[in-house]
């Protein structure tokens, strides 16, 4: 078994260090030379970093970082300046050299089944609709996809063939697709533009060549950019007092699309009708009224079958004459499809089933079903949380798409008799996860998905369950590092989201909401102002714990500290230490705060009270001018913080507003030990159990490794296991790390929203830290014109 990472105070004879002045002995002169020399010897080659420290162990100056150094005797020099290029004050100083013998490996990914492991092969996090062609290839409309797979073609075996390559997301209008259909030549998508000029929520139908996915505008003369446009600003046309969930559907109302030899049919939820266009020119041929139409398909005889009022399927002629209502026992039909054997398959998301009907003329007889409604803890592929699509291949195979709670999608292919043939799945988007210190094979993601880490050496993981019930309240954007902690034998997942923390109790494969520390997003009702409310919630501070064992907060159970409009805390995110205490940077006071965990309630759940929150590290008024955005207390009691500073300010046009240029460590009493500039703007950090810190680089997706002494000693970057590819880190929850007691290595996890997954790295090896003898600096030290290292 490999040895893990060890950070040692002395490691001999690998490294022998002497710290001497120019004369070969410590200096104590009123006129010392401008440059102090240090001599050290390496008995073997190493990657080294070094810094000068004062008698209290404070880092004064970094001399070099991550420098390959040969075996033998070496000389290092210091010009007497501190990190701010100011002369160091009088005192005794020593040199510390770190020799890094660690191995950094990208061993795997978690949360995406796509192969190859890159953007081309990935499974999108959102799959909204599915269709098949006459050869059995599969096409999906994928909503928002960071890597530009607006739609995607898969072969009959589930392998990626091509995708939209940003043609919709970066097209006209710039937007996302949400319904799809194909014929022998073309792929058709309904598209919703963004709710801002110049896209103006345009609701259009666009056409692409089936052979290669390239855009082919319709040939008609009265189109917009070659597309069929049905709406602009549909949100301005919504009925009054429409429920929020229905309003979201009505803003993108073109939910169904079907084609036959001549016609292109499009359902319109907002207009309560079906539109009929010439599929070559895009010219309007007519329309007919259908109440709340959504799913649509054309049978071999040319009849148009449409879902109406969620629970019915109605049959119309191509010109709109209603012919029959053969099905009226559905919960919510979202897509329908015919098989070659004249069967009708209905994706009934309300029932969590694919319902199967035998068709005789205009009559339908229920003959079976595939799957059942999923519950928390389910993983079996025929358990459906949210069915989004159904398609039937020429050989009668069944293709289903589904949405997972919080985040993720599954595409599955079944034999005609309902046996799973293969599946592709994604569970994560803008997510992170962590494994349990006392059970390192258990991995929980911030989306509430459970995995088993089967092979730490090769990064193999197994998707176990969806842990959260659906619908899920009290969830927003992730804004801190998750933690798994155990109290009184019960395991809890701490998820910093929005401007609070959500705590879930794990029982088997099910996550039960146990406690909440809340602010404005989500607010005390569970509403997220980003997506569910037209205006932001007012500032507020509240907490809740599951005192009655229901897992469902009631308003009369909320403990208010500051009611709506009175809140006084403004944060980008929060973090939890190994005792369950919450740490955060208060953006209004420019200081670091702690909200301590209270007693466990009668059900063993942690409790919190905003009245006990207190400032630990005040506003920095020193010349550094450190302004924190993120803070974590490490297992040794020291505090690592990320933020901006006067010395290293935010660069121009910086997109990482939540991050920082400056990494600082404080001791357990809040006294600053060191501050260093980061190699680039980093949105997030995570302390290493046992000593040190990791910082995630925004643009590069590099993970930088710092010792507890503030020395940058190594970095990790996406490797072959990730297809050498990653997106930006743009979240406080960009990197997490645990120490693995199985083999004493470190497991590092990182956000990768570009390819919809969580990266998995391993650190194994050791770092040698050696203190040298002291050198004395006097008052008359002058600043040289340049620094020699």
Short mmCIF file of N, CA, C and O in Angstrom, two decimals, residues 579-689:
data_model
loop_
_atom_site.label_atom_id
_atom_site.label_comp_id
_atom_site.label_asym_id
_atom_site.label_seq_id
_atom_site.Cartn_x
_atom_site.Cartn_y
_atom_site.Cartn_z
N UNK A 579 -16.04 20.38 13.75
CA UNK A 579 -16.93 20.33 14.90
C UNK A 579 -18.35 20.76 14.55
O UNK A 579 -19.23 20.74 15.42
N UNK A 580 -18.56 21.16 13.30
CA UNK A 580 -19.88 21.61 12.89
C UNK A 580 -20.10 23.10 13.05
O UNK A 580 -21.21 23.58 12.78
N UNK A 581 -19.08 23.84 13.47
CA UNK A 581 -19.20 25.30 13.56
C UNK A 581 -19.12 25.90 12.16
O UNK A 581 -18.40 25.38 11.29
N UNK A 582 -19.80 27.00 11.95
CA UNK A 582 -19.89 27.62 10.63
C UNK A 582 -19.02 28.88 10.60
O UNK A 582 -19.08 29.72 11.51
N UNK A 583 -18.23 29.01 9.53
CA UNK A 583 -17.31 30.13 9.36
C UNK A 583 -17.64 30.85 8.06
O UNK A 583 -17.99 30.22 7.06
N UNK A 584 -17.51 32.18 8.09
CA UNK A 584 -17.81 32.94 6.88
C UNK A 584 -17.13 34.30 6.94
O UNK A 584 -16.78 34.81 8.01
N UNK A 585 -16.93 34.86 5.75
CA UNK A 585 -16.45 36.23 5.62
C UNK A 585 -17.66 37.14 5.48
O UNK A 585 -18.47 36.97 4.55
N UNK A 586 -17.82 38.07 6.40
CA UNK A 586 -18.91 39.03 6.35
C UNK A 586 -18.50 40.17 5.43
O UNK A 586 -17.60 40.96 5.75
N UNK A 587 -19.15 40.25 4.28
CA UNK A 587 -18.75 41.24 3.27
C UNK A 587 -19.03 42.66 3.70
O UNK A 587 -18.39 43.60 3.22
N UNK A 588 -19.98 42.85 4.60
CA UNK A 588 -20.32 44.20 5.05
C UNK A 588 -19.31 44.73 6.08
O UNK A 588 -18.97 45.91 6.08
N UNK A 589 -18.85 43.84 6.96
CA UNK A 589 -17.91 44.28 8.00
C UNK A 589 -16.46 44.00 7.61
O UNK A 589 -15.55 44.38 8.35
N UNK A 590 -16.24 43.31 6.47
CA UNK A 590 -14.89 42.98 5.99
C UNK A 590 -14.11 42.21 7.05
O UNK A 590 -12.92 42.44 7.25
N UNK A 591 -14.79 41.28 7.70
CA UNK A 591 -14.18 40.53 8.80
C UNK A 591 -14.64 39.08 8.73
O UNK A 591 -15.51 38.71 7.94
N UNK A 592 -14.05 38.24 9.58
CA UNK A 592 -14.32 36.81 9.60
C UNK A 592 -15.11 36.47 10.86
O UNK A 592 -14.74 36.88 11.97
N UNK A 593 -16.18 35.70 10.67
CA UNK A 593 -17.12 35.39 11.76
C UNK A 593 -17.24 33.88 11.95
O UNK A 593 -16.97 33.09 11.04
N UNK A 594 -17.70 33.53 13.15
CA UNK A 594 -18.04 32.15 13.47
C UNK A 594 -19.47 32.09 14.00
O UNK A 594 -19.88 32.92 14.82
N UNK A 595 -20.23 31.11 13.52
CA UNK A 595 -21.53 30.77 14.10
C UNK A 595 -21.38 29.38 14.71
O UNK A 595 -21.34 28.38 13.99
N UNK A 596 -21.25 29.27 16.03
CA UNK A 596 -20.97 27.96 16.63
C UNK A 596 -22.17 27.02 16.59
O UNK A 596 -23.32 27.46 16.63
N UNK A 597 -21.87 25.74 16.50
CA UNK A 597 -22.92 24.73 16.60
C UNK A 597 -23.40 24.68 18.03
O UNK A 597 -22.62 24.69 18.99
N UNK A 598 -24.72 24.59 18.21
CA UNK A 598 -25.29 24.44 19.55
C UNK A 598 -25.43 22.98 19.93
O UNK A 598 -24.85 22.09 19.32
N UNK A 599 -26.24 22.73 20.91
CA UNK A 599 -26.48 21.36 21.36
C UNK A 599 -27.27 20.58 20.30
O UNK A 599 -27.98 21.15 19.49
N UNK A 600 -27.14 19.27 20.37
CA UNK A 600 -27.97 18.42 19.52
C UNK A 600 -29.38 18.38 20.09
O UNK A 600 -29.57 18.36 21.32
N UNK A 601 -30.39 18.37 19.22
CA UNK A 601 -31.77 18.30 19.71
C UNK A 601 -32.11 16.86 20.10
O UNK A 601 -31.26 15.96 20.07
N UNK A 602 -33.36 16.62 20.47
CA UNK A 602 -33.75 15.30 20.97
C UNK A 602 -33.65 14.22 19.90
O UNK A 602 -33.61 13.03 20.23
N UNK A 603 -33.62 14.61 18.64
CA UNK A 603 -33.45 13.65 17.55
C UNK A 603 -31.99 13.54 17.11
O UNK A 603 -31.70 12.85 16.14
N UNK A 604 -31.08 14.23 17.81
CA UNK A 604 -29.66 14.15 17.48
C UNK A 604 -29.21 15.09 16.40
O UNK A 604 -28.09 14.97 15.89
N UNK A 605 -30.07 16.05 16.01
CA UNK A 605 -29.73 16.99 14.96
C UNK A 605 -28.98 18.20 15.53
O UNK A 605 -29.30 18.66 16.63
N UNK A 606 -28.02 18.74 14.79
CA UNK A 606 -27.34 19.96 15.26
C UNK A 606 -28.27 21.15 15.26
O UNK A 606 -29.22 21.22 14.46
N UNK A 607 -28.02 22.09 16.14
CA UNK A 607 -28.82 23.31 16.22
C UNK A 607 -27.91 24.53 16.12
O UNK A 607 -26.72 24.47 16.44
N UNK A 608 -28.52 25.64 15.67
CA UNK A 608 -27.78 26.90 15.51
C UNK A 608 -28.67 28.06 15.93
O UNK A 608 -29.90 28.00 15.84
N UNK A 609 -28.01 29.12 16.39
CA UNK A 609 -28.71 30.33 16.80
C UNK A 609 -27.88 31.53 16.34
O UNK A 609 -26.74 31.71 16.80
N UNK A 610 -28.45 32.32 15.43
CA UNK A 610 -27.72 33.48 14.91
C UNK A 610 -27.28 34.44 16.01
O UNK A 610 -26.30 35.18 15.85
N UNK A 611 -27.98 34.45 17.14
CA UNK A 611 -27.62 35.36 18.23
C UNK A 611 -26.24 35.06 18.79
O UNK A 611 -25.61 35.91 19.44
N UNK A 612 -25.73 33.84 18.53
CA UNK A 612 -24.42 33.46 19.06
C UNK A 612 -23.29 33.67 18.04
O UNK A 612 -22.13 33.36 18.34
N UNK A 613 -23.61 34.16 16.87
CA UNK A 613 -22.56 34.46 15.89
C UNK A 613 -21.69 35.60 16.40
O UNK A 613 -22.18 36.56 17.02
N UNK A 614 -20.40 35.52 16.15
CA UNK A 614 -19.49 36.55 16.66
C UNK A 614 -18.31 36.73 15.71
O UNK A 614 -17.92 35.80 14.99
N UNK A 615 -17.75 37.91 15.75
CA UNK A 615 -16.59 38.25 14.94
C UNK A 615 -15.34 37.64 15.58
O UNK A 615 -15.11 37.78 16.78
N UNK A 616 -14.52 36.97 14.77
CA UNK A 616 -13.29 36.35 15.25
C UNK A 616 -12.07 37.14 14.80
O UNK A 616 -11.15 37.38 15.59
N UNK A 617 -12.06 37.54 13.54
CA UNK A 617 -10.93 38.30 13.00
C UNK A 617 -11.48 39.61 12.45
O UNK A 617 -12.26 39.61 11.49
N UNK A 618 -11.12 40.74 13.05
CA UNK A 618 -11.72 42.01 12.66
C UNK A 618 -11.20 42.51 11.32
O UNK A 618 -10.29 41.94 10.72
N UNK A 619 -11.79 43.60 10.88
CA UNK A 619 -11.39 44.28 9.65
C UNK A 619 -9.90 44.60 9.70
O UNK A 619 -9.40 45.14 10.69
N UNK A 620 -9.20 44.25 8.66
CA UNK A 620 -7.75 44.45 8.60
C UNK A 620 -7.44 45.91 8.26
O UNK A 620 -7.76 46.38 7.16
N UNK A 621 -6.80 46.62 9.19
CA UNK A 621 -6.44 48.02 8.96
C UNK A 621 -4.94 48.17 8.73
O UNK A 621 -4.43 49.29 8.71
N UNK A 622 -4.24 47.03 8.56
CA UNK A 622 -2.81 47.10 8.31
C UNK A 622 -2.55 47.50 6.86
O UNK A 622 -3.48 47.67 6.06
N UNK A 623 -1.28 47.62 6.51
CA UNK A 623 -0.93 47.99 5.14
C UNK A 623 -1.35 46.92 4.14
O UNK A 623 -1.57 47.22 2.96
N UNK A 624 -1.48 45.67 4.59
CA UNK A 624 -1.95 44.61 3.69
C UNK A 624 -3.36 44.88 3.23
O UNK A 624 -3.71 44.68 2.06
N UNK A 625 -4.23 45.34 4.13
CA UNK A 625 -5.60 45.64 3.78
C UNK A 625 -6.37 44.43 3.28
O UNK A 625 -7.10 44.50 2.29
N UNK A 626 -6.22 43.30 3.98
CA UNK A 626 -6.87 42.06 3.55
C UNK A 626 -8.38 42.15 3.70
O UNK A 626 -8.89 42.51 4.76
N UNK A 627 -9.09 41.82 2.63
CA UNK A 627 -10.55 41.86 2.60
C UNK A 627 -11.05 40.46 2.27
O UNK A 627 -11.06 40.04 1.11
N UNK A 628 -11.47 39.67 3.27
CA UNK A 628 -11.77 38.26 3.04
C UNK A 628 -13.08 38.04 2.29
O UNK A 628 -14.05 38.80 2.44
N UNK A 629 -13.11 36.98 1.50
CA UNK A 629 -14.34 36.53 0.85
C UNK A 629 -14.71 35.11 1.28
O UNK A 629 -15.84 34.68 1.06
N UNK A 630 -13.77 34.37 1.88
CA UNK A 630 -14.00 32.98 2.28
C UNK A 630 -13.08 32.65 3.44
O UNK A 630 -11.92 33.08 3.46
N UNK A 631 -13.57 31.87 4.40
CA UNK A 631 -12.76 31.52 5.57
C UNK A 631 -13.08 30.10 6.00
O UNK A 631 -14.24 29.68 5.98
N UNK A 632 -12.04 29.37 6.42
CA UNK A 632 -12.19 28.00 6.93
C UNK A 632 -11.30 27.82 8.14
O UNK A 632 -10.16 28.27 8.15
N UNK A 633 -11.84 27.13 9.16
CA UNK A 633 -10.99 26.74 10.29
C UNK A 633 -10.51 25.32 10.06
O UNK A 633 -11.31 24.41 9.84
N UNK A 634 -9.19 25.13 10.11
CA UNK A 634 -8.59 23.82 9.88
C UNK A 634 -8.67 22.96 11.14
O UNK A 634 -9.06 23.43 12.22
N UNK A 635 -8.26 21.71 11.00
CA UNK A 635 -8.36 20.78 12.13
C UNK A 635 -7.38 21.12 13.25
O UNK A 635 -7.57 20.65 14.37
N UNK A 636 -6.35 21.94 12.98
CA UNK A 636 -5.44 22.35 14.05
C UNK A 636 -5.87 23.65 14.71
O UNK A 636 -5.16 24.20 15.56
N UNK A 637 -7.02 24.18 14.33
CA UNK A 637 -7.54 25.40 14.92
C UNK A 637 -7.16 26.67 14.20
O UNK A 637 -7.74 27.73 14.46
N UNK A 638 -6.18 26.61 13.30
CA UNK A 638 -5.82 27.81 12.54
C UNK A 638 -6.88 28.09 11.48
O UNK A 638 -7.73 27.24 11.18
N UNK A 639 -6.84 29.28 10.92
CA UNK A 639 -7.86 29.73 9.99
C UNK A 639 -7.21 30.12 8.68
O UNK A 639 -6.28 30.95 8.66
N UNK A 640 -7.68 29.53 7.60
CA UNK A 640 -7.24 29.90 6.26
C UNK A 640 -8.32 30.78 5.64
O UNK A 640 -9.52 30.50 5.77
N UNK A 641 -7.90 31.83 4.96
CA UNK A 641 -8.85 32.76 4.37
C UNK A 641 -8.39 33.18 2.98
O UNK A 641 -7.19 33.28 2.70
N UNK A 642 -9.37 33.44 2.14
CA UNK A 642 -9.16 33.87 0.76
C UNK A 642 -9.79 35.24 0.59
O UNK A 642 -10.83 35.52 1.19
N UNK A 643 -9.17 36.11 -0.22
CA UNK A 643 -9.78 37.40 -0.46
C UNK A 643 -8.88 38.32 -1.26
O UNK A 643 -7.93 37.89 -1.92
N UNK A 644 -9.19 39.60 -1.19
CA UNK A 644 -8.44 40.63 -1.90
C UNK A 644 -7.56 41.38 -0.89
O UNK A 644 -7.70 41.21 0.31
N UNK A 645 -6.68 42.22 -1.37
CA UNK A 645 -5.84 43.01 -0.48
C UNK A 645 -5.35 44.25 -1.21
O UNK A 645 -5.39 44.32 -2.44
N UNK A 646 -4.89 45.23 -0.43
CA UNK A 646 -4.27 46.42 -1.03
C UNK A 646 -2.99 46.02 -1.78
O UNK A 646 -2.69 46.57 -2.84
N UNK A 647 -2.26 45.08 -1.22
CA UNK A 647 -0.99 44.68 -1.83
C UNK A 647 -1.20 43.94 -3.13
O UNK A 647 -0.47 44.15 -4.11
N UNK A 648 -2.23 43.07 -3.17
CA UNK A 648 -2.53 42.27 -4.37
C UNK A 648 -4.01 42.43 -4.70
O UNK A 648 -4.84 41.58 -4.37
N UNK A 649 -4.38 43.53 -5.35
CA UNK A 649 -5.79 43.83 -5.60
C UNK A 649 -6.38 42.97 -6.72
O UNK A 649 -5.66 42.28 -7.44
N UNK A 650 -7.67 43.06 -6.86
CA UNK A 650 -8.36 42.35 -7.94
C UNK A 650 -7.92 42.92 -9.29
O UNK A 650 -7.85 44.14 -9.46
N UNK A 651 -7.61 42.06 -10.27
CA UNK A 651 -7.18 42.56 -11.58
C UNK A 651 -8.34 43.17 -12.35
O UNK A 651 -9.51 42.91 -12.05
N UNK A 652 -8.05 43.96 -13.38
CA UNK A 652 -9.12 44.55 -14.20
C UNK A 652 -9.94 43.45 -14.89
O UNK A 652 -9.43 42.40 -15.26
N UNK A 653 -11.24 43.71 -15.05
CA UNK A 653 -12.16 42.82 -15.77
C UNK A 653 -12.12 41.40 -15.21
O UNK A 653 -12.18 40.42 -15.96
N UNK A 654 -12.05 41.29 -13.92
CA UNK A 654 -11.97 39.99 -13.25
C UNK A 654 -13.36 39.36 -13.18
O UNK A 654 -14.27 39.92 -12.57
N UNK A 655 -13.57 38.17 -13.78
CA UNK A 655 -14.89 37.54 -13.72
C UNK A 655 -15.14 36.77 -12.43
O UNK A 655 -16.27 36.36 -12.17
N UNK A 656 -14.09 36.57 -11.62
CA UNK A 656 -14.23 35.75 -10.42
C UNK A 656 -14.46 36.65 -9.20
O UNK A 656 -13.63 36.75 -8.30
N UNK A 657 -15.63 37.28 -9.20
CA UNK A 657 -15.95 38.25 -8.16
C UNK A 657 -16.01 37.62 -6.78
O UNK A 657 -15.84 38.30 -5.77
N UNK A 658 -16.25 36.32 -6.71
CA UNK A 658 -16.38 35.65 -5.42
C UNK A 658 -15.04 35.20 -4.84
O UNK A 658 -14.99 34.68 -3.74
N UNK A 659 -13.95 35.37 -5.61
CA UNK A 659 -12.68 34.76 -5.25
C UNK A 659 -11.71 35.69 -4.56
O UNK A 659 -12.09 36.55 -3.75
N UNK A 660 -10.43 35.52 -4.90
CA UNK A 660 -9.42 36.35 -4.28
C UNK A 660 -8.05 36.17 -4.91
O UNK A 660 -7.79 35.20 -5.63
N UNK A 661 -7.20 37.12 -4.63
CA UNK A 661 -5.80 37.10 -5.08
C UNK A 661 -4.86 36.76 -3.94
O UNK A 661 -3.66 36.55 -4.17
N UNK A 662 -5.38 36.73 -2.72
CA UNK A 662 -4.54 36.68 -1.52
C UNK A 662 -4.97 35.52 -0.63
O UNK A 662 -6.16 35.37 -0.33
N UNK A 663 -3.99 34.71 -0.22
CA UNK A 663 -4.23 33.60 0.71
C UNK A 663 -3.57 33.94 2.04
O UNK A 663 -2.39 34.32 2.07
N UNK A 664 -4.32 33.81 3.12
CA UNK A 664 -3.84 34.21 4.45
C UNK A 664 -4.10 33.07 5.42
O UNK A 664 -5.12 32.37 5.34
N UNK A 665 -3.17 32.89 6.35
CA UNK A 665 -3.39 31.95 7.45
C UNK A 665 -3.25 32.69 8.77
O UNK A 665 -2.31 33.47 8.97
N UNK A 666 -4.22 32.45 9.67
CA UNK A 666 -4.21 33.01 11.02
C UNK A 666 -4.05 31.86 12.02
O UNK A 666 -4.46 30.72 11.75
N UNK A 667 -3.46 32.15 13.17
CA UNK A 667 -3.42 31.13 14.21
C UNK A 667 -4.78 31.03 14.88
O UNK A 667 -5.72 31.75 14.54
N UNK A 668 -4.91 30.13 15.84
CA UNK A 668 -6.21 29.88 16.46
C UNK A 668 -6.75 31.07 17.24
O UNK A 668 -7.95 31.14 17.53
N UNK A 669 -5.88 32.03 17.54
CA UNK A 669 -6.31 33.25 18.23
C UNK A 669 -6.61 34.39 17.27
O UNK A 669 -6.93 35.49 17.70
N UNK A 670 -6.47 34.12 15.97
CA UNK A 670 -6.78 35.14 14.98
C UNK A 670 -5.62 36.02 14.59
O UNK A 670 -5.82 37.04 13.92
N UNK A 671 -4.40 35.66 15.00
CA UNK A 671 -3.22 36.45 14.64
C UNK A 671 -2.68 35.97 13.30
O UNK A 671 -2.51 34.77 13.10
N UNK A 672 -2.41 36.92 12.41
CA UNK A 672 -1.95 36.55 11.08
C UNK A 672 -0.55 35.96 11.11
O UNK A 672 0.38 36.54 11.66
N UNK A 673 -0.41 34.78 10.49
CA UNK A 673 0.89 34.10 10.40
C UNK A 673 1.59 34.44 9.10
O UNK A 673 2.79 34.61 9.07
N UNK A 674 0.83 34.48 8.01
CA UNK A 674 1.41 34.84 6.72
C UNK A 674 0.33 35.21 5.74
O UNK A 674 -0.86 34.89 5.93
N UNK A 675 0.73 35.92 4.70
CA UNK A 675 -0.14 36.26 3.57
C UNK A 675 0.69 36.16 2.31
O UNK A 675 1.82 36.66 2.26
N UNK A 676 0.16 35.48 1.30
CA UNK A 676 0.90 35.28 0.05
C UNK A 676 -0.01 35.59 -1.13
O UNK A 676 -1.23 35.40 -1.06
N UNK A 677 0.58 36.04 -2.23
CA UNK A 677 -0.21 36.22 -3.45
C UNK A 677 -0.44 34.88 -4.14
O UNK A 677 0.45 34.03 -4.18
N UNK A 678 -1.62 34.70 -4.66
CA UNK A 678 -1.94 33.47 -5.39
C UNK A 678 -1.45 33.57 -6.83
O UNK A 678 -1.33 34.68 -7.38
N UNK A 679 -1.16 32.44 -7.49
CA UNK A 679 -0.65 32.48 -8.87
C UNK A 679 -1.65 33.08 -9.86
O UNK A 679 -1.26 33.57 -10.91
N UNK A 680 -2.94 33.03 -9.53
CA UNK A 680 -3.99 33.61 -10.35
C UNK A 680 -5.18 33.84 -9.42
O UNK A 680 -5.16 33.43 -8.26
N UNK A 681 -6.22 34.48 -9.91
CA UNK A 681 -7.41 34.65 -9.08
C UNK A 681 -8.01 33.28 -8.80
O UNK A 681 -8.27 32.50 -9.72
N UNK A 682 -8.21 32.98 -7.53
CA UNK A 682 -8.73 31.68 -7.11
C UNK A 682 -10.09 31.88 -6.45
O UNK A 682 -10.21 32.65 -5.49
N UNK A 683 -11.12 31.20 -6.92
CA UNK A 683 -12.45 31.35 -6.32
C UNK A 683 -12.64 30.61 -5.00
O UNK A 683 -13.50 30.98 -4.22
N UNK A 684 -11.86 29.53 -4.76
CA UNK A 684 -12.11 28.74 -3.57
C UNK A 684 -10.85 28.12 -3.01
O UNK A 684 -9.83 27.97 -3.69
N UNK A 685 -10.93 27.74 -1.73
CA UNK A 685 -9.83 27.07 -1.03
C UNK A 685 -10.39 25.92 -0.21
O UNK A 685 -11.60 25.83 0.04
N UNK A 686 -9.51 25.04 0.24
CA UNK A 686 -9.87 24.01 1.20
C UNK A 686 -8.62 23.63 1.98
O UNK A 686 -7.57 23.36 1.38
N UNK A 687 -8.72 23.63 3.31
CA UNK A 687 -7.57 23.24 4.12
C UNK A 687 -7.34 21.74 3.98
O UNK A 687 -8.25 20.95 3.71
N UNK A 688 -6.08 21.32 4.16
CA UNK A 688 -5.73 19.91 4.15
C UNK A 688 -5.69 19.40 5.58
O UNK A 688 -4.94 19.96 6.40
N UNK A 689 -6.44 18.39 5.91
CA UNK A 689 -6.32 17.81 7.25
C UNK A 689 -4.89 17.40 7.53
O UNK A 689 -4.28 16.68 6.74
#
